[in-house]
Amino acid sequence: MEDEAMMSRKHIRATAMSGTGNGDSFLRLAAARSASAIARYRPETSLQAAITEITGPGGDLVKSAGDRWKKTGEGEGGIIGIELQVVVDNFGRKRDAVSHVVVDYNCGGMFRAAINENGKAVMRVWRPGQYNGLDIYTGEGKEYEVADWVDAK
């Protein structure tokens, strides 16, 4: 019976997102909700792919701006999010869990920071290689000990 429970697994997904940019565009598209719905109703689609569809270059935010794109700030912005996937067996026991920090944006850059898979704090403004020579920007993409950013008192 134990082996049977291991054979049948269910994946539970949870997402959390925060958007920044042109508020009217985010509200009109319900951007975070739309990305979450894409990930939910297309189970083969990761949250990363879903937010790219909404906020990435050429995504729905850009399309919503129409001829105002790059003229008024309309449609500019990005989303940072966390996706959690938990695998449970037939008896409801958790068998595995994995999480990912995801991000995409359609503007010049987006300030963000997260703890990477090595347990290090990493701050970024741009995509790796987005602007030639800006990788020397103080702190951009470098790993830091989390304790260095936290008051250890």
Coordinates of N, CA and C in Angstrom, one line a residue:
M1 N 0.8 -1.2 0.0 CA 0.0 0.0 0.0 C 0.9 1.3 0.0
E2 N 2.0 1.2 0.7 CA 2.9 2.3 0.8 C 3.5 2.6 -0.6
D3 N 3.8 1.6 -1.4 CA 4.3 1.7 -2.7 C 3.3 2.4 -3.6
E4 N 2.0 2.0 -3.4 CA 0.9 2.6 -4.3 C 0.8 4.1 -4.0
A5 N 1.0 4.5 -2.8 CA 0.9 5.9 -2.4 C 2.0 6.7 -3.1
M6 N 3.1 6.1 -3.2 CA 4.3 6.7 -3.8 C 4.1 6.9 -5.3
M7 N 3.3 6.0 -5.9 CA 3.1 6.0 -7.3 C 2.2 7.2 -7.7
S8 N 1.2 7.4 -6.9 CA 0.2 8.5 -7.2 C 0.6 9.8 -6.5
R9 N 0.9 10.8 -7.2 CA 1.4 12.0 -6.6 C 0.5 13.2 -7.2
K10 N 0.4 14.2 -6.3 CA -0.3 15.4 -6.7 C 0.6 16.6 -6.5
H11 N 0.6 17.5 -7.5 CA 1.4 18.7 -7.3 C 0.5 19.9 -6.9
I12 N 0.9 20.5 -5.9 CA 0.2 21.7 -5.4 C 1.1 22.9 -5.7
R13 N 0.6 23.9 -6.3 CA 1.4 25.1 -6.7 C 0.9 26.3 -6.0
A14 N 1.8 27.2 -5.5 CA 1.4 28.5 -4.9 C 2.3 29.5 -5.5
T15 N 1.7 30.7 -5.7 CA 2.5 31.8 -6.2 C 2.3 33.1 -5.3
A16 N 3.3 33.9 -5.4 CA 3.3 35.3 -4.7 C 4.0 36.2 -5.7
M17 N 3.4 37.3 -6.0 CA 4.0 38.3 -6.9 C 3.8 39.7 -6.5
S18 N 4.8 40.5 -6.9 CA 4.7 42.0 -6.7 C 5.0 42.6 -8.0
G19 N 4.2 43.6 -8.4 CA 4.5 44.3 -9.7 C 4.9 45.8 -9.4
T20 N 5.7 46.3 -10.3 CA 6.0 47.7 -10.3 C 6.0 48.3 -11.7
G21 N 5.6 49.5 -11.8 CA 5.6 50.1 -13.2 C 4.4 51.0 -13.3
N22 N 3.9 51.1 -14.5 CA 2.7 52.0 -14.8 C 1.4 51.3 -14.2
G23 N 0.9 51.9 -13.1 CA -0.2 51.3 -12.4 C -1.4 51.1 -13.2
D24 N -1.7 52.1 -14.1 CA -2.9 51.9 -14.9 C -2.9 50.6 -15.8
S25 N -1.7 50.4 -16.3 CA -1.5 49.2 -17.1 C -1.6 47.9 -16.3
F26 N -1.0 47.9 -15.1 CA -1.1 46.7 -14.2 C -2.6 46.5 -13.8
L27 N -3.3 47.5 -13.5 CA -4.7 47.4 -13.1 C -5.6 46.9 -14.3
R28 N -5.4 47.5 -15.4 CA -6.2 47.2 -16.6 C -6.0 45.7 -17.0
L29 N -4.8 45.2 -16.8 CA -4.6 43.8 -17.2 C -4.7 42.8 -16.0
A30 N -4.9 43.4 -14.8 CA -4.8 42.6 -13.6 C -3.5 41.7 -13.7
A31 N -2.4 42.3 -13.9 CA -1.2 41.7 -14.3 C -0.8 40.5 -13.5
A32 N -0.7 40.7 -12.2 CA -0.2 39.6 -11.3 C -1.3 38.4 -11.3
R33 N -2.5 38.8 -11.3 CA -3.6 37.8 -11.3 C -3.6 37.0 -12.7
S34 N -3.4 37.7 -13.7 CA -3.3 37.1 -15.1 C -2.1 36.1 -15.2
A35 N -1.0 36.5 -14.6 CA 0.2 35.6 -14.7 C -0.1 34.4 -13.8
S36 N -0.7 34.6 -12.7 CA -1.0 33.4 -11.8 C -2.0 32.5 -12.5
A37 N -3.0 33.1 -13.2 CA -4.0 32.2 -13.9 C -3.4 31.5 -15.0
I38 N -2.4 32.1 -15.7 CA -1.8 31.4 -16.8 C -1.0 30.2 -16.2
A39 N -0.3 30.4 -15.1 CA 0.4 29.3 -14.5 C -0.5 28.2 -14.0
R40 N -1.7 28.6 -13.5 CA -2.6 27.7 -12.9 C -3.3 26.8 -14.0
Y41 N -3.9 27.5 -15.0 CA -4.7 26.8 -16.0 C -3.9 26.2 -17.1
R42 N -2.7 26.5 -17.2 CA -1.8 25.8 -18.1 C -0.7 25.2 -17.3
P43 N -1.0 24.0 -16.7 CA 0.0 23.4 -15.7 C 1.4 23.2 -16.2
E44 N 1.5 23.1 -17.5 CA 2.9 22.9 -18.1 C 3.6 24.2 -18.2
T45 N 3.0 25.3 -17.9 CA 3.6 26.6 -17.9 C 4.1 27.0 -16.6
S46 N 5.4 27.3 -16.5 CA 6.0 27.8 -15.2 C 5.6 29.2 -14.9
L47 N 5.7 29.7 -13.7 CA 5.4 31.0 -13.4 C 6.3 32.0 -14.1
Q48 N 7.6 31.6 -14.3 CA 8.5 32.4 -15.1 C 8.0 32.7 -16.5
A49 N 7.5 31.6 -17.2 CA 7.0 31.8 -18.5 C 5.7 32.7 -18.5
A50 N 4.9 32.5 -17.5 CA 3.7 33.3 -17.4 C 3.9 34.8 -17.2
I51 N 4.9 35.1 -16.3 CA 5.2 36.5 -16.1 C 5.9 37.1 -17.3
T52 N 6.6 36.3 -18.0 CA 7.2 36.8 -19.3 C 6.2 37.1 -20.3
E53 N 5.1 36.3 -20.3 CA 4.0 36.5 -21.3 C 3.3 37.8 -20.9
I54 N 3.2 38.2 -19.7 CA 2.5 39.4 -19.2 C 3.4 40.6 -19.3
T55 N 4.6 40.5 -18.6 CA 5.4 41.7 -18.4 C 6.7 41.7 -19.2
G56 N 7.1 40.7 -19.9 CA 8.4 40.6 -20.6 C 8.3 41.5 -21.8
P57 N 9.5 41.7 -22.5 CA 9.5 42.5 -23.7 C 8.5 41.9 -24.7
G58 N 7.7 42.7 -25.3 CA 6.7 42.3 -26.2 C 5.4 41.6 -25.6
G59 N 5.4 41.6 -24.2 CA 4.3 40.9 -23.5 C 3.0 41.8 -23.5
D60 N 2.0 41.3 -22.8 CA 0.7 41.9 -22.8 C 0.7 43.3 -22.3
L61 N 1.6 43.7 -21.3 CA 1.7 45.1 -20.9 C 2.1 46.0 -22.0
V62 N 3.1 45.5 -22.8 CA 3.5 46.3 -24.0 C 2.4 46.5 -25.0
K63 N 1.8 45.4 -25.3 CA 0.7 45.4 -26.3 C -0.5 46.3 -25.8
S64 N -0.7 46.3 -24.5 CA -1.8 47.1 -24.0 C -1.6 48.6 -24.2
A65 N -0.3 49.0 -24.3 CA 0.0 50.4 -24.5 C -0.3 50.9 -25.9
G66 N -0.3 50.0 -26.8 CA -0.5 50.4 -28.2 C 0.4 51.4 -28.7
D67 N 0.0 52.5 -29.3 CA 0.9 53.5 -29.9 C 1.4 54.4 -28.8
R68 N 1.1 54.2 -27.6 CA 1.6 55.0 -26.5 C 2.9 54.4 -25.9
W69 N 3.2 53.2 -26.4 CA 4.4 52.5 -25.9 C 5.7 53.4 -26.2
K70 N 6.5 53.5 -25.2 CA 7.8 54.3 -25.3 C 7.6 55.8 -25.4
K71 N 6.3 56.3 -25.3 CA 6.0 57.7 -25.4 C 5.6 58.3 -24.1
T72 N 4.8 57.5 -23.3 CA 4.1 58.0 -22.1 C 4.4 57.2 -20.9
G73 N 5.2 56.1 -21.0 CA 5.4 55.3 -19.8 C 4.3 54.2 -19.7
E74 N 3.3 54.3 -20.6 CA 2.2 53.3 -20.6 C 2.8 51.9 -20.9
G75 N 2.4 51.0 -20.1 CA 2.8 49.6 -20.3 C 4.1 49.2 -19.7
E76 N 4.9 50.1 -19.2 CA 6.2 49.8 -18.6 C 6.1 49.2 -17.2
G77 N 6.9 48.2 -17.0 CA 6.9 47.6 -15.6 C 7.5 46.2 -15.6
G78 N 7.4 45.6 -14.5 CA 7.8 44.2 -14.3 C 7.2 43.6 -13.1
I79 N 7.5 42.3 -12.9 CA 7.0 41.5 -11.8 C 8.1 40.7 -11.3
I80 N 8.2 40.6 -9.9 CA 9.0 39.6 -9.3 C 8.1 38.7 -8.5
G81 N 8.4 37.4 -8.5 CA 7.5 36.5 -7.8 C 8.2 35.3 -7.3
I82 N 7.5 34.5 -6.5 CA 8.0 33.2 -6.0 C 7.0 32.2 -6.4
E83 N 7.5 31.1 -6.9 CA 6.6 29.9 -7.2 C 7.0 28.8 -6.3
L84 N 6.1 28.2 -5.7 CA 6.3 27.0 -4.8 C 5.5 25.8 -5.4
Q85 N 6.2 24.7 -5.5 CA 5.5 23.5 -5.9 C 5.8 22.4 -4.8
V86 N 4.7 21.8 -4.3 CA 4.8 20.8 -3.3 C 4.2 19.5 -3.9
V87 N 4.9 18.4 -3.7 CA 4.4 17.1 -4.2 C 3.9 16.3 -3.0
V88 N 2.6 15.9 -3.0 CA 2.0 15.1 -2.0 C 1.6 13.7 -2.5
D89 N 1.6 12.7 -1.6 CA 1.2 11.4 -2.1 C -0.3 11.2 -1.8
N90 N -0.9 10.0 -2.0 CA -2.3 9.8 -1.8 C -2.8 10.0 -0.4
F91 N -1.8 9.9 0.6 CA -2.2 10.0 2.0 C -2.0 11.5 2.5
G92 N -1.7 12.4 1.5 CA -1.5 13.8 1.9 C -0.1 14.1 2.5
R93 N 0.8 13.2 2.4 CA 2.1 13.4 3.0 C 3.0 14.2 1.9
K94 N 3.7 15.2 2.4 CA 4.6 15.9 1.5 C 5.8 15.1 1.2
R95 N 6.0 15.0 -0.1 CA 7.2 14.2 -0.6 C 8.3 15.0 -1.2
D96 N 8.0 16.2 -1.6 CA 9.0 17.0 -2.2 C 8.5 18.5 -2.3
A97 N 9.4 19.4 -2.3 CA 9.0 20.8 -2.4 C 10.1 21.6 -3.1
V98 N 9.8 22.4 -4.0 CA 10.8 23.3 -4.7 C 10.2 24.6 -4.9
S99 N 11.1 25.6 -4.8 CA 10.6 27.0 -5.0 C 11.6 27.7 -5.9
H100 N 11.1 28.7 -6.6 CA 11.9 29.5 -7.5 C 11.5 31.0 -7.4
V101 N 12.5 31.9 -7.4 CA 12.3 33.3 -7.5 C 12.3 33.6 -9.0
V102 N 11.3 34.3 -9.5 CA 11.1 34.6 -10.9 C 11.0 36.1 -11.1
V103 N 11.4 36.6 -12.3 CA 11.4 38.0 -12.6 C 11.3 38.2 -14.1
D104 N 10.6 39.2 -14.5 CA 10.8 39.7 -15.9 C 10.2 41.2 -15.9
Y105 N 10.7 41.9 -16.9 CA 10.3 43.3 -17.0 C 10.5 43.7 -18.5
N106 N 9.9 44.9 -18.8 CA 10.0 45.3 -20.2 C 10.6 46.7 -20.3
C107 N 11.2 47.2 -19.2 CA 11.7 48.6 -19.2 C 13.2 48.5 -19.0
G108 N 13.9 49.7 -18.8 CA 15.3 49.7 -18.7 C 16.0 48.9 -17.7
G109 N 15.3 48.6 -16.6 CA 15.8 47.8 -15.5 C 14.8 47.7 -14.4
M110 N 15.1 46.8 -13.4 CA 14.2 46.7 -12.3 C 15.0 46.3 -11.1
F111 N 15.0 47.1 -10.0 CA 15.7 46.8 -8.8 C 15.0 45.6 -8.2
R112 N 15.9 44.6 -7.7 CA 15.3 43.4 -7.0 C 16.5 42.7 -6.3
A113 N 16.1 42.0 -5.3 CA 17.1 41.2 -4.6 C 16.4 39.9 -4.1
A114 N 17.2 38.9 -4.0 CA 16.7 37.6 -3.5 C 17.8 36.7 -3.0
I115 N 17.5 35.7 -2.3 CA 18.5 34.7 -1.9 C 18.5 33.6 -3.0
N116 N 19.7 33.3 -3.5 CA 19.9 32.4 -4.6 C 20.0 30.9 -4.1
E117 N 20.2 30.0 -5.0 CA 20.2 28.6 -4.7 C 21.4 28.2 -3.8
N118 N 22.4 29.1 -3.7 CA 23.6 28.9 -2.9 C 23.4 29.5 -1.5
G119 N 22.2 30.1 -1.2 CA 22.0 30.7 0.1 C 22.6 32.1 0.2
K120 N 23.0 32.7 -0.9 CA 23.6 34.0 -0.9 C 22.6 35.1 -1.4
A121 N 22.7 36.3 -0.8 CA 21.9 37.4 -1.3 C 22.5 38.0 -2.6
V122 N 21.6 38.2 -3.5 CA 22.0 38.8 -4.8 C 21.1 39.9 -5.2
M123 N 21.7 41.0 -5.6 CA 20.9 42.2 -6.0 C 21.2 42.4 -7.5
R124 N 20.1 42.7 -8.2 CA 20.2 43.0 -9.6 C 19.4 44.2 -10.0
V125 N 19.8 44.9 -11.1 CA 19.0 45.9 -11.7 C 18.7 45.5 -13.1
W126 N 19.6 44.9 -13.8 CA 19.5 44.5 -15.2 C 19.5 43.0 -15.4
R127 N 19.2 42.6 -16.6 CA 19.4 41.2 -16.9 C 20.9 41.0 -17.1
P128 N 21.4 39.8 -16.8 CA 22.9 39.5 -17.1 C 23.1 39.8 -18.6
G129 N 24.1 40.7 -18.9 CA 24.5 41.1 -20.2 C 23.6 42.0 -20.9
Q130 N 22.6 42.6 -20.2 CA 21.6 43.5 -20.8 C 22.3 44.7 -21.4
Y131 N 23.2 45.3 -20.6 CA 23.9 46.5 -21.0 C 25.4 46.2 -20.9
N132 N 26.1 46.4 -22.0 CA 27.5 46.2 -22.0 C 28.3 47.1 -21.1
G133 N 29.0 46.6 -20.2 CA 29.8 47.4 -19.3 C 29.2 47.7 -18.0
L134 N 27.9 47.5 -17.9 CA 27.2 47.9 -16.6 C 27.3 46.7 -15.6
D135 N 27.9 45.6 -15.9 CA 28.1 44.5 -15.0 C 29.0 45.0 -13.9
I136 N 29.7 46.1 -14.1 CA 30.7 46.5 -13.0 C 29.9 47.5 -12.0
Y137 N 28.7 47.7 -12.3 CA 27.8 48.5 -11.3 C 28.0 47.9 -10.0
T138 N 28.2 48.7 -9.0 CA 28.5 48.2 -7.6 C 27.4 47.3 -7.1
G139 N 27.8 46.1 -6.9 CA 26.9 45.1 -6.3 C 26.1 44.3 -7.3
E140 N 26.0 44.7 -8.6 CA 25.2 44.1 -9.6 C 25.6 42.6 -9.8
G141 N 24.7 41.7 -9.4 CA 24.8 40.3 -9.6 C 25.8 39.6 -8.7
K142 N 26.4 40.3 -7.8 CA 27.4 39.7 -6.9 C 26.7 39.0 -5.7
E143 N 27.3 37.9 -5.3 CA 26.8 37.1 -4.1 C 27.3 37.7 -2.8
Y144 N 26.4 37.9 -1.9 CA 26.8 38.4 -0.5 C 26.2 37.4 0.5
E145 N 27.0 37.4 1.6 CA 26.5 36.6 2.8 C 25.2 37.4 3.3
V146 N 24.2 36.6 3.6 CA 23.0 37.2 4.1 C 23.3 38.0 5.4
A147 N 24.1 37.4 6.3 CA 24.4 38.0 7.6 C 25.0 39.4 7.4
D148 N 25.7 39.6 6.3 CA 26.3 41.0 6.1 C 25.2 42.0 5.9
W149 N 24.0 41.6 5.5 CA 22.9 42.5 5.2 C 21.9 42.6 6.4
V150 N 22.1 41.8 7.4 CA 21.2 41.8 8.6 C 22.0 42.2 9.8
D151 N 21.3 42.9 10.7 CA 21.9 43.3 11.9 C 22.0 42.1 12.8
A152 N 23.2 41.7 13.2 CA 23.4 40.5 13.9 C 23.2 40.6 15.4
K153 N 22.7 41.7 15.9 CA 22.6 41.9 17.4 C 21.6 41.0 18.0

